Tab-separated table of C-alpha atoms in Angstrom:
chain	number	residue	atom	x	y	z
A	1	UNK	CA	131.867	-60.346	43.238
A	2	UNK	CA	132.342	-61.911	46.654
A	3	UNK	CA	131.554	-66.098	47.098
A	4	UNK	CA	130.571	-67.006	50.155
A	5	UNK	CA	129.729	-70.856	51.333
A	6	UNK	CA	128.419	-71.894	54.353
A	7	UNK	CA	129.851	-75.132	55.991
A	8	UNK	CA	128.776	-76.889	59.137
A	9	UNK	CA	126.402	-79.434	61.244
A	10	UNK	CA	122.977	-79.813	59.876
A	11	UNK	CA	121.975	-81.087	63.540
A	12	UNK	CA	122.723	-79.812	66.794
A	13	UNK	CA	121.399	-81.214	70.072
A	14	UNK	CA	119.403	-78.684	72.495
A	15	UNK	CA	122.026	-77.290	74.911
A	16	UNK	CA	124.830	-77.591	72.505
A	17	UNK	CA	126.977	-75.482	70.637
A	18	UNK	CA	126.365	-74.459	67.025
A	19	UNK	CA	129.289	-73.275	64.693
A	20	UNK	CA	129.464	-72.723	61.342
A	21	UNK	CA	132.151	-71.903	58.826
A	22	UNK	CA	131.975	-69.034	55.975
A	23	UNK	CA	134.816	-69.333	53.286
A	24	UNK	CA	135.043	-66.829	51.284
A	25	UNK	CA	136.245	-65.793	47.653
A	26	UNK	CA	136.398	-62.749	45.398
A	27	UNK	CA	136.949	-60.811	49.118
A	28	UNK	CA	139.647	-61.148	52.369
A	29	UNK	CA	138.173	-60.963	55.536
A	30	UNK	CA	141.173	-59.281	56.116
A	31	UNK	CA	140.584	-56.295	54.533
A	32	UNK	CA	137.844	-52.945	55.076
A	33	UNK	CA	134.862	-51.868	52.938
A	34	UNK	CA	132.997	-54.619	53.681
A	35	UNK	CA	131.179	-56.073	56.963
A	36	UNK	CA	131.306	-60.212	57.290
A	37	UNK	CA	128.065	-60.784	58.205
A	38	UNK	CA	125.446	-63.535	59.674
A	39	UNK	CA	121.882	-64.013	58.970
A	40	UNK	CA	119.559	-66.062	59.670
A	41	UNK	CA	115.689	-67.230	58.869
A	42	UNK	CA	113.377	-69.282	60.526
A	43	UNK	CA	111.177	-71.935	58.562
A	44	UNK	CA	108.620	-69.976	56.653
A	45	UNK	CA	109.907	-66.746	58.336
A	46	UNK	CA	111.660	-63.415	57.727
A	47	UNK	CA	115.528	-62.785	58.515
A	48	UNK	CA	116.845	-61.592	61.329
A	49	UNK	CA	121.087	-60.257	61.083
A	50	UNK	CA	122.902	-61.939	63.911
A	51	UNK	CA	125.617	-59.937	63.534
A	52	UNK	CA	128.958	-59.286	61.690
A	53	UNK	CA	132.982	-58.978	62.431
A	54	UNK	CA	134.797	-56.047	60.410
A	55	UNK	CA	138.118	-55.620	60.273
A	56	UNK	CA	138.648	-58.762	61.917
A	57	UNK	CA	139.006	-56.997	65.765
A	58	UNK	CA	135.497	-55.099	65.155
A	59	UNK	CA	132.213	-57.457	65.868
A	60	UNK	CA	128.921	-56.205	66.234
A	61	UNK	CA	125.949	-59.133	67.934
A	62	UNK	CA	122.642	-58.818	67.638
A	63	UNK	CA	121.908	-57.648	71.305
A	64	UNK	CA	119.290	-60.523	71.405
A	65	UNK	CA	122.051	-62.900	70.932
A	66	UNK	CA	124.928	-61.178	72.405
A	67	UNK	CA	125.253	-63.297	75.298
A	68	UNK	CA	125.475	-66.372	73.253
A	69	UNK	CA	127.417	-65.318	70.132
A	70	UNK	CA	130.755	-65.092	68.778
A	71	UNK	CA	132.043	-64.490	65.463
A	72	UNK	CA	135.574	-64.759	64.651
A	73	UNK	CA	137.765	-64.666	61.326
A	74	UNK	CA	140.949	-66.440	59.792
A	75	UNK	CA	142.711	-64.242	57.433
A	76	UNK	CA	144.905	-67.208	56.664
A	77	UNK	CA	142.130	-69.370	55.231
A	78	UNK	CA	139.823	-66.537	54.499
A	79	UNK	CA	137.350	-67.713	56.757
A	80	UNK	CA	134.990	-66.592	59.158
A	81	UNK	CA	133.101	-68.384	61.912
A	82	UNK	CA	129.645	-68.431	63.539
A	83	UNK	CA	129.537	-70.180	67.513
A	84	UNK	CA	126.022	-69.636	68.946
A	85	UNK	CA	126.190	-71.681	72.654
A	86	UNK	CA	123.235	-73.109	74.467
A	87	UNK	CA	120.917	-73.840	71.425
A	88	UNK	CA	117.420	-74.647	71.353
A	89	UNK	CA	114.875	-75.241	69.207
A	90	UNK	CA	114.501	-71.809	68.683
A	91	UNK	CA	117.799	-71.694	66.813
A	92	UNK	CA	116.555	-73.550	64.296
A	93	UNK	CA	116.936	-71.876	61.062
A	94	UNK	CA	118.655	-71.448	57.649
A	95	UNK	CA	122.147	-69.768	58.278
A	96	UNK	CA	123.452	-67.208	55.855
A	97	UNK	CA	127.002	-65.769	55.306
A	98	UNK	CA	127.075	-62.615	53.797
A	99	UNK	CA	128.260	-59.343	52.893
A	100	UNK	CA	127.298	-55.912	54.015
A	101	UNK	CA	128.488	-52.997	52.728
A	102	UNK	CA	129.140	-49.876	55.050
A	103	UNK	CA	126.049	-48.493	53.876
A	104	UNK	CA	124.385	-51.375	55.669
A	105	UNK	CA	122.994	-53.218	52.628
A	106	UNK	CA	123.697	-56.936	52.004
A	107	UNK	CA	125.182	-57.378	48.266
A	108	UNK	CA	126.601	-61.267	48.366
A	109	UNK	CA	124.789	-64.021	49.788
A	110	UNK	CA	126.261	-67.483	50.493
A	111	UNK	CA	123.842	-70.441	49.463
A	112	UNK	CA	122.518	-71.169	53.272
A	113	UNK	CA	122.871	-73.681	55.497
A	114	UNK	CA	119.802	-75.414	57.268
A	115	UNK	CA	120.842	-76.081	60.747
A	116	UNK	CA	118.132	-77.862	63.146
A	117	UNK	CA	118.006	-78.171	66.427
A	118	UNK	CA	116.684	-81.226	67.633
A	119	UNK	CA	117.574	-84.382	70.405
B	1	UNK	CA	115.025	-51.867	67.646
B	2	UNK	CA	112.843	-50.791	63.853
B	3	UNK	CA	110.012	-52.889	63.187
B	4	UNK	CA	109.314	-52.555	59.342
B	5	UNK	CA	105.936	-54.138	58.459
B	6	UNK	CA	105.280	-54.933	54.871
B	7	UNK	CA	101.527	-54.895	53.168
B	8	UNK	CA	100.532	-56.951	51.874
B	9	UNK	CA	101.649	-59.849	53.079
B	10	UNK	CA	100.744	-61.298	49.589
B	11	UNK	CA	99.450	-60.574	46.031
B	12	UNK	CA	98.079	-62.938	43.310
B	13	UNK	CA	99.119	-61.165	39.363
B	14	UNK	CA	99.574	-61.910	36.435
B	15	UNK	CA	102.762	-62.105	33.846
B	16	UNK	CA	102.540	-58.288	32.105
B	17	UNK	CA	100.718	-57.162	35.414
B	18	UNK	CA	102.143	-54.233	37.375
B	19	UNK	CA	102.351	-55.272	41.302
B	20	UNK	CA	103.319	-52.275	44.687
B	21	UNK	CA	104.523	-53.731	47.648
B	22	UNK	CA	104.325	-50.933	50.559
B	23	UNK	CA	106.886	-51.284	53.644
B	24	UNK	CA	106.575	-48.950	56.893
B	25	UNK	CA	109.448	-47.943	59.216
B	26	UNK	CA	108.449	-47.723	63.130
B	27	UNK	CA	110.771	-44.335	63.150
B	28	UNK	CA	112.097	-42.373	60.395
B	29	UNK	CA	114.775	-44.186	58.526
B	30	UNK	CA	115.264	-41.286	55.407
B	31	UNK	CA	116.517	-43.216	52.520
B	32	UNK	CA	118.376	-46.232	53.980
B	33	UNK	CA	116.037	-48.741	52.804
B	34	UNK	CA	117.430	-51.371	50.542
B	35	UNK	CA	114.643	-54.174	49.010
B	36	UNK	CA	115.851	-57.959	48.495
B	37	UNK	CA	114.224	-60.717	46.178
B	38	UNK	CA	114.173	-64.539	47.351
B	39	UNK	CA	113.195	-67.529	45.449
B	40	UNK	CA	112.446	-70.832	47.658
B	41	UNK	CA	115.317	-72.594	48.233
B	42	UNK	CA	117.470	-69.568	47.605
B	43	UNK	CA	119.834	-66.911	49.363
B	44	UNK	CA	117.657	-63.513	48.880
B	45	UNK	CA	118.932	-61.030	46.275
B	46	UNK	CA	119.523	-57.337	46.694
B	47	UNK	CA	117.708	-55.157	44.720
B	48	UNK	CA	117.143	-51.801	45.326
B	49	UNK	CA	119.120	-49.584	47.667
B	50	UNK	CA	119.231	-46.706	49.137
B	51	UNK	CA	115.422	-46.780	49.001
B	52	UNK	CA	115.542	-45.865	44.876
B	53	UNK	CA	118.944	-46.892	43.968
B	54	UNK	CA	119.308	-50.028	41.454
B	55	UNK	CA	121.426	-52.814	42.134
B	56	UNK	CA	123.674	-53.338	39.251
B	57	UNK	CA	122.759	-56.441	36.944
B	58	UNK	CA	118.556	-55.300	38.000
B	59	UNK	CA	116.107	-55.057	35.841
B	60	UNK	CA	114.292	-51.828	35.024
B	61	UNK	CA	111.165	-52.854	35.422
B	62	UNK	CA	112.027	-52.855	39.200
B	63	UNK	CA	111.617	-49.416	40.836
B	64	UNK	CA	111.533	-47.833	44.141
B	65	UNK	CA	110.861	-44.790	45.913
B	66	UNK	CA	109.885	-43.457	49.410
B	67	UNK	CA	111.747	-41.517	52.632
B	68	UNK	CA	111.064	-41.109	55.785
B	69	UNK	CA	108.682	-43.945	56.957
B	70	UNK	CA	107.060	-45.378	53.753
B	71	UNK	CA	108.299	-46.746	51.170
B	72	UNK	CA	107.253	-48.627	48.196
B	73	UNK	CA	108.402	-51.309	45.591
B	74	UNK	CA	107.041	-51.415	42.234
B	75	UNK	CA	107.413	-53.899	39.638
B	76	UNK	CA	105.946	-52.834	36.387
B	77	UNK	CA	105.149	-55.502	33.882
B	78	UNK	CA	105.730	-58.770	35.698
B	79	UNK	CA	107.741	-61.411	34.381
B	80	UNK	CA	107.582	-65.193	34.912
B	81	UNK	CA	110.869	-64.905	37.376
B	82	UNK	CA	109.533	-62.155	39.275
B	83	UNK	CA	106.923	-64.472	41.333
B	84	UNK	CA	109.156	-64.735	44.476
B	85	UNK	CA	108.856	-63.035	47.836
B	86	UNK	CA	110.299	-60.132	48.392
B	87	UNK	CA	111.804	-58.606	51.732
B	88	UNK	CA	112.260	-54.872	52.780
B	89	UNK	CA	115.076	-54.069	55.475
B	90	UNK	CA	116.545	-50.673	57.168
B	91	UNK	CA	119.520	-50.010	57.355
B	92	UNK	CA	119.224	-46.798	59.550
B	93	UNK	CA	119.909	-48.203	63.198
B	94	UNK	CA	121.778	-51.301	63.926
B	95	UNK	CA	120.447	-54.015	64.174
B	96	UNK	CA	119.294	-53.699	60.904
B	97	UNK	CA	115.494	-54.862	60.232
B	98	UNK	CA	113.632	-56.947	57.663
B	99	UNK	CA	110.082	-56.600	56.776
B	100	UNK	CA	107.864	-60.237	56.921
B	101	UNK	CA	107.779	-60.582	53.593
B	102	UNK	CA	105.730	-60.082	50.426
B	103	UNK	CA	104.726	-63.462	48.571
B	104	UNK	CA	104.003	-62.178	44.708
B	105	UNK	CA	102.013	-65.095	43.036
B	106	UNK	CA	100.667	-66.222	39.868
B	107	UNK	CA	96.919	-65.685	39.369
């Protein structure tokens, strides 16, 4: 099975940038069958799927985030990346890296990542 | 985009109690409903797919069934690690959708 683990900034200032790492095992980002995804959940809340990068050309955003987003891969290091620009406290939130099979189903979940936003 | 909209939004049971969670898609979504399990603290944990379909490693006691717009999780015969909340989410039209929630608790 696929190990993911997210790595990154815990705090991010309003305005800023937030980016986040995924390295993966078990899996190459590299390679089909499988979509590298991001989620995320607010404190006390549901998930939301910010979007995902197949194939490593292919992305897909979550059109309320589009303008913001970008998710990009290293098949060298087997990584995959998460920058979300102009934060605010509304960004604040546990970050997942994940997988999603074709069929649209998340199988692997990395641990999570709290990332706050905050001055 | 889907709403899905879980009931209830909790449920106090008891271990050897039998618990349904009921999740409703805005639109028709057929059978591309998948159900996830999350502890606090923890990454959630897939399920059920395909709106019936056991994920490998699952327990039996887990079952699900449902098309179209309504759907249902069942867990017969709850167990002491089965008090967690669980999540529903289509998979039908992107983006893909979660349900709120459904907090199972001990009575």
């Amino acid at each position: 099975q696929v190990q993911l683990r997210e790595s990154g900034p815990g705090l991010v200032k309003p305005t800023q940038t937030l980016s986040l790492t995924c390295s993966v095992s078990g899996g190459s980002v590299g390679s089909g069958g499988y979509y590298w995804t991001w989620v995320r959940q607010h404190p006390g809340k549901g998930l939301e799927l910010i979007g995902y990068i197949f194939y490593i050309g292919n992305t897909y955003y979550n059109p309320s985030l589009k303008s913001r987003l970008t998710i990009s891969a290293d098949t060298f290091n087997n990584q995959f990346f998460l920058k979300l620009t102009s934060v605010t406290a509304a960004d604040t939130a546990v970050y997942y890296c994940a997988t999603m099979s074709t069929n649209v189903y998340i199988d692997s979940w990395g641990q999570g990542t709290l990332v706050t936003v905050s001055s | 985009d889907i709403q899905m909209t879980q009931s209830p939004s909790s449920v106090s049971a008891s271990v050897g109690d039998g618990v349904t969670i009921t999740c409703r898609a805005s639109q028709t979504i057929y059978t591309r409903l998948a159900w996830y399990q999350q502890k606090p603290g923890k990454a959630p944990k897939l399920l059920i797919y395909a709106a019936s379909t056991l994920q490998s490693g699952v327990p039996s006691r887990f079952s699900g069934s449902g098309s179209g717009t309504d759907f249902t999780l069942t867990i017969s015969r709850l167990q002491p690690e089965d008090f967690a909340t669980y999540f529903c989410q289509q998979g039908d039209r992107f983006p893909p959708t979660f349900g709120q929630g459904t907090t199972v608790e001990i009575k």
